[in-house]
XYZ file of N, CA and C in Angstrom:
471
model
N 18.490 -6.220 -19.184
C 17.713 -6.327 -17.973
C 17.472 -4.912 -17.440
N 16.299 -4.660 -16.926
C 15.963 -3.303 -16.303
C 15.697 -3.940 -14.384
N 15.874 -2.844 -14.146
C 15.762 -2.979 -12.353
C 15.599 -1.718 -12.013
N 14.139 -1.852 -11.460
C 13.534 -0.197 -10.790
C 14.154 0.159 -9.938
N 14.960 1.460 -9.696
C 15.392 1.863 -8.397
C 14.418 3.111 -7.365
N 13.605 3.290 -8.119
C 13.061 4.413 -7.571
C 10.960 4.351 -7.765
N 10.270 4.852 -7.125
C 8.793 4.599 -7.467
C 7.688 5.223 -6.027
N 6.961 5.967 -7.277
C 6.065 6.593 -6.493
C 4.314 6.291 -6.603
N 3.671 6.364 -5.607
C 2.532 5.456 -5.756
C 1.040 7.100 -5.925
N 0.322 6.625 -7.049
C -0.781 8.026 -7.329
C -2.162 6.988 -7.128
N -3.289 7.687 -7.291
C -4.097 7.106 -6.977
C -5.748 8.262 -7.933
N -6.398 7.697 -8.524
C -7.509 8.964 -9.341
C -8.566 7.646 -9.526
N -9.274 9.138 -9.724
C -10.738 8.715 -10.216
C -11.827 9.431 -11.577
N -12.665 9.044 -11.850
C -12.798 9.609 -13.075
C -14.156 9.346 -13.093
N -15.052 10.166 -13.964
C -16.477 10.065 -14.365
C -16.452 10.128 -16.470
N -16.540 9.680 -16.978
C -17.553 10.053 -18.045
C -18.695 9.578 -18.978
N -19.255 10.516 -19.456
C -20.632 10.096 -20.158
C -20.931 9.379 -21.351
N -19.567 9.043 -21.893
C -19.403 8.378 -23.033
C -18.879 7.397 -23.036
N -18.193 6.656 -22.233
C -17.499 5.262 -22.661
C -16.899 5.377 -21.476
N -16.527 3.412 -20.462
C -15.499 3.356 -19.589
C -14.207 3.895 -20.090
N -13.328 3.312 -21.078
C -12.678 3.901 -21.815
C -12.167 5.813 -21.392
N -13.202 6.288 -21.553
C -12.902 7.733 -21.166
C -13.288 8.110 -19.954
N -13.598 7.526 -18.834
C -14.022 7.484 -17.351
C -11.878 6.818 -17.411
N -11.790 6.080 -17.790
C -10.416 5.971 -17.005
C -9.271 6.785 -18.050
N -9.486 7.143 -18.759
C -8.832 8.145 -18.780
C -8.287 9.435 -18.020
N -9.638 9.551 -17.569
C -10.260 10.778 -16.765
C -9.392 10.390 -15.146
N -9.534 9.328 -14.948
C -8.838 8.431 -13.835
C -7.558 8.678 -13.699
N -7.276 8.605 -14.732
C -5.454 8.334 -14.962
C -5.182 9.829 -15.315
N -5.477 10.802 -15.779
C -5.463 12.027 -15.732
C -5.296 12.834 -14.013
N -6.760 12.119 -13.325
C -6.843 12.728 -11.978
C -5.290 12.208 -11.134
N -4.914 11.315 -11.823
C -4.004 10.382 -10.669
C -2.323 11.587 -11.330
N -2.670 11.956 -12.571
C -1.396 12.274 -13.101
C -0.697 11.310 -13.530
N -0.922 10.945 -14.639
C -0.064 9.450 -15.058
C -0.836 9.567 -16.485
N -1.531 10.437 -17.295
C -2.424 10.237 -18.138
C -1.338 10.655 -19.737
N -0.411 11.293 -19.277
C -0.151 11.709 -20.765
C 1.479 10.633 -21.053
N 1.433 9.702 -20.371
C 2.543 8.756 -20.388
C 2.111 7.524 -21.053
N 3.032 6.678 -21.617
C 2.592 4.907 -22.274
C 2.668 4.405 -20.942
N 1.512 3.750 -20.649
C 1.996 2.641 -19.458
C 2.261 1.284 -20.144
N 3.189 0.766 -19.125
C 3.548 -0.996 -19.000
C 2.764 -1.687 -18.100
N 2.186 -2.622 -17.705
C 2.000 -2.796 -16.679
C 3.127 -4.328 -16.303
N 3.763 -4.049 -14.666
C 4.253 -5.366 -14.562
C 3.805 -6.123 -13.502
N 4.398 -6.936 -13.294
C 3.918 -8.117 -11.932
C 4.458 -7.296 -10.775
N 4.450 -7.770 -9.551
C 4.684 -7.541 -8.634
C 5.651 -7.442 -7.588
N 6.986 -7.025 -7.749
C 8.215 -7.286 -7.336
C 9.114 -6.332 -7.144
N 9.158 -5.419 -6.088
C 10.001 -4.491 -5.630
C 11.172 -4.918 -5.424
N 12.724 -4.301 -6.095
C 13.411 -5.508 -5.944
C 14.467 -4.929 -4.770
N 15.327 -5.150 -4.357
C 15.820 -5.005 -2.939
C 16.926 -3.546 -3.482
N 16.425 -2.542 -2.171
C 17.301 -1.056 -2.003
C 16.472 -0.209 -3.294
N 15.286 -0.515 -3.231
C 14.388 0.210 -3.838
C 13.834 1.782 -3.427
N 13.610 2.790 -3.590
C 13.069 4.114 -2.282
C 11.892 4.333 -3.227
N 11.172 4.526 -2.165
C 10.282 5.606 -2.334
C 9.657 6.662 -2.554
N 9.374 7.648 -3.750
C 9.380 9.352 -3.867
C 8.365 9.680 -3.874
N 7.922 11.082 -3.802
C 6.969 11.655 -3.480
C 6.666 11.745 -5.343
N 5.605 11.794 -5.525
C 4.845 11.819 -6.973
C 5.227 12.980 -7.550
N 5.608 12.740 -9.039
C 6.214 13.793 -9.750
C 5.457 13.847 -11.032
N 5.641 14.966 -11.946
C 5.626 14.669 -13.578
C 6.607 13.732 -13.907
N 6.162 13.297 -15.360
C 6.933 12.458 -15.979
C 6.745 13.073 -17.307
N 8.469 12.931 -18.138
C 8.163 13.344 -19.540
C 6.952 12.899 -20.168
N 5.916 13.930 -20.854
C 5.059 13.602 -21.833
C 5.616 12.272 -23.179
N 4.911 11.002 -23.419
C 4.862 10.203 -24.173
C 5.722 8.741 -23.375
N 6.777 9.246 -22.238
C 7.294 8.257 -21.580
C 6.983 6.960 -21.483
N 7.698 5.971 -22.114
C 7.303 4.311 -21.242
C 7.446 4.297 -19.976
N 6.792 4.367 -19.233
C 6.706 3.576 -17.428
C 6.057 2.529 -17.363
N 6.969 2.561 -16.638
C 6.226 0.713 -16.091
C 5.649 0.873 -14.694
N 4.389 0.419 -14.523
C 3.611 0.452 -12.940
C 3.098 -0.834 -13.108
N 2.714 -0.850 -11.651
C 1.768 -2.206 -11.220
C 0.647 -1.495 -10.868
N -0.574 -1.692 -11.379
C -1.988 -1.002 -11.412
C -3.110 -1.505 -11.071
N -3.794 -1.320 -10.121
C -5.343 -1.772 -9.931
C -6.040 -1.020 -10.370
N -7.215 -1.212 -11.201
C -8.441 -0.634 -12.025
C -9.251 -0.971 -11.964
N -10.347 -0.212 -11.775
C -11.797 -1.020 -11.772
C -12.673 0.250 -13.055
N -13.608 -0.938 -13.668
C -14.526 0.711 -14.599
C -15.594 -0.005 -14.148
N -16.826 0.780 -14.029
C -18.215 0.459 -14.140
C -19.005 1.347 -14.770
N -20.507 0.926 -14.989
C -21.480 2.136 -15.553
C -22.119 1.569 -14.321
N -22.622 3.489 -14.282
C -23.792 3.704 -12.684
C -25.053 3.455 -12.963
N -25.571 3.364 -11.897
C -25.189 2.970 -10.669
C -24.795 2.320 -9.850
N -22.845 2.770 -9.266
C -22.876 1.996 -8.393
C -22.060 2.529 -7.765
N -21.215 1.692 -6.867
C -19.513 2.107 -6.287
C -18.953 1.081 -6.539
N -17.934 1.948 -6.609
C -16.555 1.325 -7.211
C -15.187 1.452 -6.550
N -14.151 0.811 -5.983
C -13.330 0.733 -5.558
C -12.050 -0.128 -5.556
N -11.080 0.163 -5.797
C -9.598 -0.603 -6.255
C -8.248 0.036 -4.984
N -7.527 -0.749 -5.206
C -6.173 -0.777 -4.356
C -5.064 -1.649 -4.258
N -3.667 -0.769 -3.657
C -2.525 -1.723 -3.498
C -1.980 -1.482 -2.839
N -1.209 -2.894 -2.318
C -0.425 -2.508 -0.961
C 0.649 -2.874 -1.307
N 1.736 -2.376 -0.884
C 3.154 -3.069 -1.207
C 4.069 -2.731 0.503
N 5.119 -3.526 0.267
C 6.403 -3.633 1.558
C 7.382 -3.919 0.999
N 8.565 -3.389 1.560
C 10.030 -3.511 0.981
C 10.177 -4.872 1.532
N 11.228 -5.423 1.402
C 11.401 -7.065 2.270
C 12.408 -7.873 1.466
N 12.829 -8.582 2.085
C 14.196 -9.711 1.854
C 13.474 -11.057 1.070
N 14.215 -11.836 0.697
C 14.667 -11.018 -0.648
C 14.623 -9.806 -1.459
N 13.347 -9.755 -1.112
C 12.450 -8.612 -2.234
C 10.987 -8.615 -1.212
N 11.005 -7.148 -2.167
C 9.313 -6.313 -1.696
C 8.306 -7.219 -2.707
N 7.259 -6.968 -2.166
C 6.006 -6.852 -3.057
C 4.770 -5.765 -3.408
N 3.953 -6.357 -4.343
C 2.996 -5.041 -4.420
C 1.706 -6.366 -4.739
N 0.660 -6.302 -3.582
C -0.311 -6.665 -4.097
C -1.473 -5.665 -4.509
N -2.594 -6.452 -5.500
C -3.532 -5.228 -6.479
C -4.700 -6.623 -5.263
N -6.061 -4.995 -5.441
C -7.163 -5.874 -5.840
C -8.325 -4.837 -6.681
N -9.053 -5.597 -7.302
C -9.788 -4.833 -8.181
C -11.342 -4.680 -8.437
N -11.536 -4.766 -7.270
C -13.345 -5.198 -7.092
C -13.851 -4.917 -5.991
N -13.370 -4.212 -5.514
C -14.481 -3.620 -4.418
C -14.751 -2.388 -4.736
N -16.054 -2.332 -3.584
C -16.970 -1.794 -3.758
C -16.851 0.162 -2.434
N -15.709 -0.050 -1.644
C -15.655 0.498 -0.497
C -14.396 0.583 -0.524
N -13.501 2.251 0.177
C -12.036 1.746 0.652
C -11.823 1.137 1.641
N -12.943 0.688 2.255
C -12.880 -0.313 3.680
C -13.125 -1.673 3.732
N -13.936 -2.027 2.693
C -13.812 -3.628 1.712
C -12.055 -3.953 1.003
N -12.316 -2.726 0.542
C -10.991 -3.072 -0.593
C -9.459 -3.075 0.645
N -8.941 -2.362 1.287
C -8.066 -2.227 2.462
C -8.236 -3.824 3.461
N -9.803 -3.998 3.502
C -10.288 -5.499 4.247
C -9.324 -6.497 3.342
N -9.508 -6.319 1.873
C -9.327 -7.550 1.158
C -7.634 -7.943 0.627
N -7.179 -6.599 0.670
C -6.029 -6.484 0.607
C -5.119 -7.065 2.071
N -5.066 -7.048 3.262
C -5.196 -7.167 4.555
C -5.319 -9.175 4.441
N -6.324 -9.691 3.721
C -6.424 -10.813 3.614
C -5.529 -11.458 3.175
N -4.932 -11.056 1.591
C -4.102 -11.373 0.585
C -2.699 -11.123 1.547
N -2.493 -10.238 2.298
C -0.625 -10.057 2.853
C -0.767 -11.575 3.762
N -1.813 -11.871 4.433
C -1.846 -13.573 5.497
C -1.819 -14.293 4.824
N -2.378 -14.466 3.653
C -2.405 -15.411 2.552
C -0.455 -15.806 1.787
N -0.133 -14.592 1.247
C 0.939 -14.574 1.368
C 2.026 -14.548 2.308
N 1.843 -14.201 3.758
C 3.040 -14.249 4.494
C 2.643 -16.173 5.050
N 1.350 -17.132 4.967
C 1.322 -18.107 5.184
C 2.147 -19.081 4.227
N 2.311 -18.767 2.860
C 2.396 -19.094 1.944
C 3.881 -19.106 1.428
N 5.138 -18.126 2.351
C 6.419 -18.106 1.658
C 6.836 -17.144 2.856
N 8.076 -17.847 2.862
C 9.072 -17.233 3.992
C 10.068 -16.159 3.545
N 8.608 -14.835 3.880
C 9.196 -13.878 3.809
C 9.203 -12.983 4.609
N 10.408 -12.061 4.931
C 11.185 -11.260 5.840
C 10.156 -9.784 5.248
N 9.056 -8.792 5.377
C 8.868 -7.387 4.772
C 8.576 -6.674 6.126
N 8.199 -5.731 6.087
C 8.120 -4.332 6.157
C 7.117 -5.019 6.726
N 6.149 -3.749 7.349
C 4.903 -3.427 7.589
C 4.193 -2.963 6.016
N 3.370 -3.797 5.240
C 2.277 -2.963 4.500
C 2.021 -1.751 4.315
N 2.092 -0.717 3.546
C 0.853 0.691 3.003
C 0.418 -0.030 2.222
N -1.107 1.076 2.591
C -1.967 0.706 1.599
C -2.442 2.382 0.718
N -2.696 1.813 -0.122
C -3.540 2.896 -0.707
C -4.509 2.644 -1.771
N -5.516 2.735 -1.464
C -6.838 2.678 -2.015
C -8.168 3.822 -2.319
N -8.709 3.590 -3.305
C -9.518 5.093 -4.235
C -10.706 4.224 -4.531
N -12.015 5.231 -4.176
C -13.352 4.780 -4.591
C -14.275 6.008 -5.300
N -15.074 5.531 -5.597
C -16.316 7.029 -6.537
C -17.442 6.040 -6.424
N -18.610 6.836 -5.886
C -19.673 6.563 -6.558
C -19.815 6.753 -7.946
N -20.913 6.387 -9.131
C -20.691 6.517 -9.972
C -22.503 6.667 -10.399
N -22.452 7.751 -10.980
C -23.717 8.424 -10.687
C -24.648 7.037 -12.244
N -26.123 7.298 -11.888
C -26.866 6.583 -13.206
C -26.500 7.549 -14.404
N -26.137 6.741 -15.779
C -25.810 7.904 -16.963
C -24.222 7.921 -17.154
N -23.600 7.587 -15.736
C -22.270 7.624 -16.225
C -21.377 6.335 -16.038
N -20.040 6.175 -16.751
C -19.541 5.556 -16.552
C -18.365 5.836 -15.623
N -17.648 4.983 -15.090
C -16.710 5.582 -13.319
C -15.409 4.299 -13.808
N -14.395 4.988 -13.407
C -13.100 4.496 -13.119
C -12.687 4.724 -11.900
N -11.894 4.308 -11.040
C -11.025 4.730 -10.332
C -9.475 3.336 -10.465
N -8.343 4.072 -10.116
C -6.902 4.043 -10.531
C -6.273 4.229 -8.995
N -5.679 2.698 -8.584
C -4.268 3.289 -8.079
C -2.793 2.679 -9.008
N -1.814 2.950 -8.562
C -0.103 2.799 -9.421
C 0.902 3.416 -8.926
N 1.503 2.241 -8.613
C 2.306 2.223 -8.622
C 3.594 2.403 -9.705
N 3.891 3.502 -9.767
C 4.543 3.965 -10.774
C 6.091 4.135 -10.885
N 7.335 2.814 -11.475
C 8.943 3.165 -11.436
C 9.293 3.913 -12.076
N 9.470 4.878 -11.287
C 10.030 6.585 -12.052
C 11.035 6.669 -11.905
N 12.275 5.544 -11.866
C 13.839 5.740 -12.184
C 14.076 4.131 -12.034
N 15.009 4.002 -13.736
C 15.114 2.595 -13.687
C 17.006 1.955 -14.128
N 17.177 1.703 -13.911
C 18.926 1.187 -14.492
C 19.094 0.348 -15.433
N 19.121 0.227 -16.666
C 19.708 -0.686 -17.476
C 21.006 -1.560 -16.997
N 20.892 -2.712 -17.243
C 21.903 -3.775 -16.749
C 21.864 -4.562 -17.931
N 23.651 -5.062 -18.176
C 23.930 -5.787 -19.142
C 23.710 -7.284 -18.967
């Protein structure tokens, strides 16, 4: 069993002329998270978790994040985000991946915490959010990336 103790949240964006594919690269590069294997997992901060300020990570590393992504070809905008709260039992991290605005996407996220605090009796935090947008010019293709990223984890027997 693994259990994250530690996690820091990045956020990028990306343009290129050849493939979504290399627009989120470019993404995950801007965010700093580009030369690592990602995991991606569900959503579950688990209790006495902290928070760090964004670091390197060894080159080739497995991490595990919870990730919102969006790619498009331009013209358009594009926008993704996540919010998470520490909380009893446990924290969460919600994604969303389709908007168009960080003021749509922050709107829609905002929806999803009522949805969920209607939905299960849970004790959290107040919400952060953090959310990333790009226009994305005609000719190119556009990513933008946020992640939540567990950058210290404990093996358990």
């Amino acid at each position: 069993m693994i259990i994250p103790r530690k996690y820091f949240v990045v956020k990028g964006k990306g343009l290129s002329k050849i493939s979504e594919l290399m627009a989120f690269n470019n993404a995950l590069r801007n965010a700093g998270i580009h030369n690592v294997n990602l995991v991606p997992v569900s959503s579950i901060l688990p209790p006495g978790i902290e928070e760090e300020p964004p670091h390197p990570l060894p080159p080739g590393s497995v991490v595990f994040v919870v990730m919102s992504e969006r790619r498009l070809k331009g013209p358009a905008k594009i926008s993704t985000g996540l919010s998470w709260a520490h909380g009893k039992p446990h924290g969460y991290v919600i994604e969303f991946h389709t908007g168009d605005s960080n003021s749509y996407t922050h709107a829609r996220l905002e929806e999803m915490w009522e949805e969920i605090r209607l939905e299960r009796n849970l004790v959290i935090e107040r919400p952060r959010y953090l959310t990333e947008e790009l226009e994305v010019p005609e000719g190119f293709y556009g990513s933008v990336v946020v992640a939540l990223v567990f950058s210290e984890i404990d093996f358990l027997k």
